[in-house]
Amino acid sequence: MGSRGDWKKLLPTALPGAAWLVAFMLLPSLFVFYASFLQRGANGWISGPLTLSNYLRFLGLDGESFDPLYLKILWRSLLLGGVTTAVVVLLGYPFAFFIALSKRKNLLLLLVVLPFWTNFLIRVYAWIVIFQRRGVLNAFLASVGFNPLHLYPSWTAVYVATVYTYLPFLILPLYASVEKIDWTLLEAAYDLGAGRLRGFFHAILPQTIAGLVSGVMLVFIPAVGTFVISDLLGAGKTVLIGNVIQQQFGSSRDWAFGSAAAFVLMAVVLLGLWIYARWAGEKGLEDLL
Amino acid sequence: MRKRFDGGTQALDGVTLQVMAGEFFSLLGPSGCGKTTLLRILAGFENPDEGVVRINGQDMRSVPPYRRPLNLVFQNYALFPHMNVYDNIAFGLRMKRLPASEIGSRISWVLDLVDIAGLEKRRPDELSGGQKQRVALARALVNEPDVLLLDEPLGALDYKLRKQLQVELMNLQEELGLTFIYVTHDQEEALVMSDRLAVMRHGKIEQLDFPEAVYERPTTRFVAQFLGASNLIPAAALDESRTTTPLGDLAVKEALAPGRRYTLSIRPEKLRLHRTRPPRANVVPVRVDDIIYTGAENQYLLDAGPLELIAYTLNADIQEPGFEEFDYDENVFAELPPENLVAIDG
């Protein structure tokens, strides 16, 4: 994209997308950013003057003593995102290979995508049906002579459902990488004296990094911000940053504070991505980003 | 050695061969002849259904690929795309956990050897085809293997570069005294480079010999046609040195079994064309059907009645017997010298 001519040629194809992003991404974000420095006004609307109080409140610095309530909630959300991502990688990485090497890969891919044919809320409600006191799981446990489990509402249920929800978002991009693996590189590694483990780490893993990275981002970012799953499966007892934000724009009607919370979350995620990008740059993986 | 793949194709069907230490040995054949399968068995990537691989007398059956004293230069190079040239070449040495100082000195030795010093920091996608080839070679040679396996290493390069690298590879092999086992489908390459070569077809060795012997004395019709061009003439032996053929009776310089069927093979460049009938044996009147100008030589397609013959003459601008040029539709005499006729069974 050097000269002006290139730019002019690009314009017709880039314009619709750019306009879309400006109208539905950039402008609303700027509005939310602006709102985060305002205060709750009359009728639950927002009004001036500009203030930092929303951020101080989030950081727990607005009262007489330090109150890390919202920081704890943020930490809980990051933990959910991190653990979910880790579990999803452990489950999804081998599974992507299983699909790619299977003779029935089309069927398996269909099974991965199949849940998307049902509404997300219905799928989360289905976990209630499974986990509730007289639910499917406990009926099964009773039939084989075990005591019932109290999994609804619980953090366990939230974690299980989050993993379930985001697993396909890792498998699909990873599968795309695994499909394209050049297996002769593994043979080259063997030929040069690498055993199975080192062969995998030096010849196979690097070829799947691109898919793994996009999968991890597709899982981590929405998992950190989830509120529907914790709302339904935690029955209001498992509060995440997503729930906090949603409440401010809903029942609490404090858009200013909700905007500040949303921006803190975004800043934390972007900071994580920035650190990751620097790490990747040092490793010479910049083409992945 | 035998090898059958899932789906029932017999990839190798009773192949036995012995390669001498320090030899440049080629496996030559069309695609699907089993030459690459044989190489992969040697490298340890496939297991034979029957048979043994021995290297320096040692049975390799239970030795995994990463412990065999050989290295393979892959057909598409198989360079690690995420590593630079230096790391690619260092890979094998690092796997052996050699000290960094020794790795460094071995690599500078091999970089000079294959003439790619200065490219260490490049990534494979920043290299030309010839450079990739050299890196792949360096990556294998730096491990100082007993045997170097090469799977059509020059197949993806253009003609000039291929010719140049052929010579370099031969020099390298001689200089290092290494055993090369070289897979190729390019018959010229095999003739130029090999000490000995095996021509393979359908998982079997058709002929195994020195390049001159394979070219001059092919033992099967396939070898006669796969290596260069051949005129093949069906024949039946009249007595020990005379045959009857569709072109008339032809004499040969071989001990034939009377009554037996043969195919006589003669190379196009050994067939001599004359304007006037020479007073010798094995002369056939023919008509010039077509002339193909290829630069260094003229190729004549000749109508010999029941058969077509091909003859090559050197384009040397000399008007002497053997170098004369002929015209379309000219009636000339083709001489098939008895000593150049090879009798192939069947």
PDB file of C-alpha atoms in Angstrom, chain A residues 67-183:
ATOM      1  CA  ASP A  67     -13.023  -1.783  48.622  1.00  0.00           C
ATOM      2  CA  PRO A  68     -11.891  -4.171  45.912  1.00  0.00           C
ATOM      3  CA  LEU A  69     -15.398  -5.463  45.134  1.00  0.00           C
ATOM      4  CA  TYR A  70     -15.241  -4.739  41.407  1.00  0.00           C
ATOM      5  CA  LEU A  71     -11.578  -5.679  41.095  1.00  0.00           C
ATOM      6  CA  LYS A  72     -12.417  -9.051  42.603  1.00  0.00           C
ATOM      7  CA  ILE A  73     -15.227  -9.478  40.087  1.00  0.00           C
ATOM      8  CA  LEU A  74     -12.861  -8.543  37.283  1.00  0.00           C
ATOM      9  CA  TRP A  75     -10.298 -11.046  38.567  1.00  0.00           C
ATOM     10  CA  ARG A  76     -13.014 -13.738  38.734  1.00  0.00           C
ATOM     11  CA  SER A  77     -13.891 -13.034  35.103  1.00  0.00           C
ATOM     12  CA  LEU A  78     -10.286 -13.181  33.977  1.00  0.00           C
ATOM     13  CA  LEU A  79      -9.912 -16.447  35.885  1.00  0.00           C
ATOM     14  CA  LEU A  80     -13.004 -17.867  34.179  1.00  0.00           C
ATOM     15  CA  GLY A  81     -11.627 -16.746  30.809  1.00  0.00           C
ATOM     16  CA  GLY A  82      -8.182 -18.158  31.509  1.00  0.00           C
ATOM     17  CA  VAL A  83      -9.301 -21.506  32.892  1.00  0.00           C
ATOM     18  CA  THR A  84     -11.882 -21.903  30.142  1.00  0.00           C
ATOM     19  CA  THR A  85      -9.248 -21.173  27.511  1.00  0.00           C
ATOM     20  CA  ALA A  86      -6.830 -23.654  29.057  1.00  0.00           C
ATOM     21  CA  VAL A  87      -9.431 -26.422  29.264  1.00  0.00           C
ATOM     22  CA  VAL A  88     -10.690 -25.695  25.765  1.00  0.00           C
ATOM     23  CA  VAL A  89      -7.113 -25.910  24.397  1.00  0.00           C
ATOM     24  CA  LEU A  90      -6.485 -29.206  26.198  1.00  0.00           C
ATOM     25  CA  LEU A  91      -9.707 -30.673  24.813  1.00  0.00           C
ATOM     26  CA  GLY A  92      -9.759 -28.982  21.434  1.00  0.00           C
ATOM     27  CA  TYR A  93      -6.147 -29.407  20.331  1.00  0.00           C
ATOM     28  CA  PRO A  94      -6.186 -33.210  20.181  1.00  0.00           C
ATOM     29  CA  PHE A  95      -9.731 -33.143  18.849  1.00  0.00           C
ATOM     30  CA  ALA A  96      -8.757 -30.914  15.918  1.00  0.00           C
ATOM     31  CA  PHE A  97      -6.129 -33.520  14.957  1.00  0.00           C
ATOM     32  CA  PHE A  98      -8.666 -36.282  15.432  1.00  0.00           C
ATOM     33  CA  ILE A  99     -11.021 -34.571  12.962  1.00  0.00           C
ATOM     34  CA  ALA A 100      -8.313 -33.699  10.446  1.00  0.00           C
ATOM     35  CA  LEU A 101      -6.944 -37.241  10.376  1.00  0.00           C
ATOM     36  CA  SER A 102     -10.341 -38.954  10.449  1.00  0.00           C
ATOM     37  CA  LYS A 103     -11.950 -40.495   7.398  1.00  0.00           C
ATOM     38  CA  ARG A 104     -15.273 -38.969   8.499  1.00  0.00           C
ATOM     39  CA  LYS A 105     -14.069 -35.417   8.894  1.00  0.00           C
ATOM     40  CA  ASN A 106     -17.158 -33.899   7.286  1.00  0.00           C
ATOM     41  CA  LEU A 107     -19.439 -35.675   9.737  1.00  0.00           C
ATOM     42  CA  LEU A 108     -17.283 -34.651  12.708  1.00  0.00           C
ATOM     43  CA  LEU A 109     -17.153 -31.035  11.551  1.00  0.00           C
ATOM     44  CA  LEU A 110     -20.915 -31.089  11.196  1.00  0.00           C
ATOM     45  CA  LEU A 111     -21.203 -32.319  14.792  1.00  0.00           C
ATOM     46  CA  VAL A 112     -18.955 -29.471  15.956  1.00  0.00           C
ATOM     47  CA  VAL A 113     -21.072 -26.893  14.173  1.00  0.00           C
ATOM     48  CA  LEU A 114     -24.423 -28.513  14.939  1.00  0.00           C
ATOM     49  CA  PRO A 115     -25.022 -26.721  18.307  1.00  0.00           C
ATOM     50  CA  PHE A 116     -25.057 -23.392  16.465  1.00  0.00           C
ATOM     51  CA  TRP A 117     -28.300 -24.447  14.822  1.00  0.00           C
ATOM     52  CA  THR A 118     -29.955 -23.974  18.198  1.00  0.00           C
ATOM     53  CA  ASN A 119     -30.299 -20.659  20.002  1.00  0.00           C
ATOM     54  CA  PHE A 120     -27.519 -19.933  22.483  1.00  0.00           C
ATOM     55  CA  LEU A 121     -29.968 -19.281  25.342  1.00  0.00           C
ATOM     56  CA  ILE A 122     -31.713 -22.564  24.768  1.00  0.00           C
ATOM     57  CA  ARG A 123     -28.371 -24.379  24.897  1.00  0.00           C
ATOM     58  CA  VAL A 124     -27.563 -22.724  28.212  1.00  0.00           C
ATOM     59  CA  TYR A 125     -31.021 -23.584  29.569  1.00  0.00           C
ATOM     60  CA  ALA A 126     -30.348 -27.160  28.548  1.00  0.00           C
ATOM     61  CA  TRP A 127     -27.509 -27.227  31.070  1.00  0.00           C
ATOM     62  CA  ILE A 128     -30.028 -26.241  33.757  1.00  0.00           C
ATOM     63  CA  VAL A 129     -32.111 -29.237  32.752  1.00  0.00           C
ATOM     64  CA  ILE A 130     -29.030 -31.408  33.112  1.00  0.00           C
ATOM     65  CA  PHE A 131     -27.678 -29.928  36.348  1.00  0.00           C
ATOM     66  CA  GLN A 132     -30.764 -29.068  38.388  1.00  0.00           C
ATOM     67  CA  ARG A 133     -31.680 -30.965  41.543  1.00  0.00           C
ATOM     68  CA  ARG A 134     -34.053 -33.354  39.785  1.00  0.00           C
ATOM     69  CA  GLY A 135     -32.249 -33.060  36.519  1.00  0.00           C
ATOM     70  CA  VAL A 136     -30.893 -35.499  33.994  1.00  0.00           C
ATOM     71  CA  LEU A 137     -27.481 -35.874  35.652  1.00  0.00           C
ATOM     72  CA  ASN A 138     -28.861 -36.625  39.107  1.00  0.00           C
ATOM     73  CA  ALA A 139     -31.404 -39.053  37.688  1.00  0.00           C
ATOM     74  CA  PHE A 140     -28.563 -40.915  36.051  1.00  0.00           C
ATOM     75  CA  LEU A 141     -26.444 -40.842  39.233  1.00  0.00           C
ATOM     76  CA  ALA A 142     -29.387 -42.150  41.272  1.00  0.00           C
ATOM     77  CA  SER A 143     -29.915 -44.986  38.815  1.00  0.00           C
ATOM     78  CA  VAL A 144     -26.324 -46.162  39.290  1.00  0.00           C
ATOM     79  CA  GLY A 145     -26.510 -45.697  43.066  1.00  0.00           C
ATOM     80  CA  PHE A 146     -24.725 -42.413  43.673  1.00  0.00           C
ATOM     81  CA  ASN A 147     -25.857 -39.472  45.792  1.00  0.00           C
ATOM     82  CA  PRO A 148     -27.223 -36.463  43.918  1.00  0.00           C
ATOM     83  CA  LEU A 149     -24.935 -33.497  43.220  1.00  0.00           C
ATOM     84  CA  HIS A 150     -25.926 -29.907  43.852  1.00  0.00           C
ATOM     85  CA  LEU A 151     -24.568 -28.364  40.707  1.00  0.00           C
ATOM     86  CA  TYR A 152     -27.287 -25.834  39.989  1.00  0.00           C
ATOM     87  CA  PRO A 153     -26.687 -23.045  40.677  1.00  0.00           C
ATOM     88  CA  SER A 154     -22.900 -23.226  41.044  1.00  0.00           C
ATOM     89  CA  TRP A 155     -19.592 -22.028  39.675  1.00  0.00           C
ATOM     90  CA  THR A 156     -18.984 -25.553  38.400  1.00  0.00           C
ATOM     91  CA  ALA A 157     -22.044 -25.295  36.184  1.00  0.00           C
ATOM     92  CA  VAL A 158     -20.877 -21.894  34.908  1.00  0.00           C
ATOM     93  CA  TYR A 159     -17.438 -23.275  34.058  1.00  0.00           C
ATOM     94  CA  VAL A 160     -18.815 -26.389  32.344  1.00  0.00           C
ATOM     95  CA  ALA A 161     -21.229 -24.380  30.235  1.00  0.00           C
ATOM     96  CA  THR A 162     -18.584 -21.791  29.309  1.00  0.00           C
ATOM     97  CA  VAL A 163     -16.190 -24.502  28.159  1.00  0.00           C
ATOM     98  CA  TYR A 164     -19.019 -26.154  26.244  1.00  0.00           C
ATOM     99  CA  THR A 165     -20.042 -22.895  24.587  1.00  0.00           C
ATOM    100  CA  TYR A 166     -16.599 -21.814  23.393  1.00  0.00           C
ATOM    101  CA  LEU A 167     -15.011 -25.146  22.488  1.00  0.00           C
ATOM    102  CA  PRO A 168     -16.078 -24.909  18.795  1.00  0.00           C
ATOM    103  CA  PHE A 169     -14.490 -21.459  18.516  1.00  0.00           C
ATOM    104  CA  LEU A 170     -11.117 -23.052  19.168  1.00  0.00           C
ATOM    105  CA  ILE A 171     -11.643 -26.262  17.220  1.00  0.00           C
ATOM    106  CA  LEU A 172     -12.652 -24.628  13.942  1.00  0.00           C
ATOM    107  CA  PRO A 173      -9.660 -22.282  13.374  1.00  0.00           C
ATOM    108  CA  LEU A 174      -7.299 -24.906  14.758  1.00  0.00           C
ATOM    109  CA  TYR A 175      -8.734 -27.529  12.431  1.00  0.00           C
ATOM    110  CA  ALA A 176      -8.052 -25.196   9.509  1.00  0.00           C
ATOM    111  CA  SER A 177      -4.375 -25.123  10.543  1.00  0.00           C
ATOM    112  CA  VAL A 178      -4.119 -28.842  11.196  1.00  0.00           C
ATOM    113  CA  GLU A 179      -5.625 -29.627   7.802  1.00  0.00           C
ATOM    114  CA  LYS A 180      -2.767 -27.768   6.104  1.00  0.00           C
ATOM    115  CA  ILE A 181       0.049 -29.371   8.108  1.00  0.00           C
ATOM    116  CA  ASP A 182       2.982 -30.464   5.987  1.00  0.00           C
ATOM    117  CA  TRP A 183       3.720 -33.849   7.541  1.00  0.00           C
TER     118      TRP A 183
END
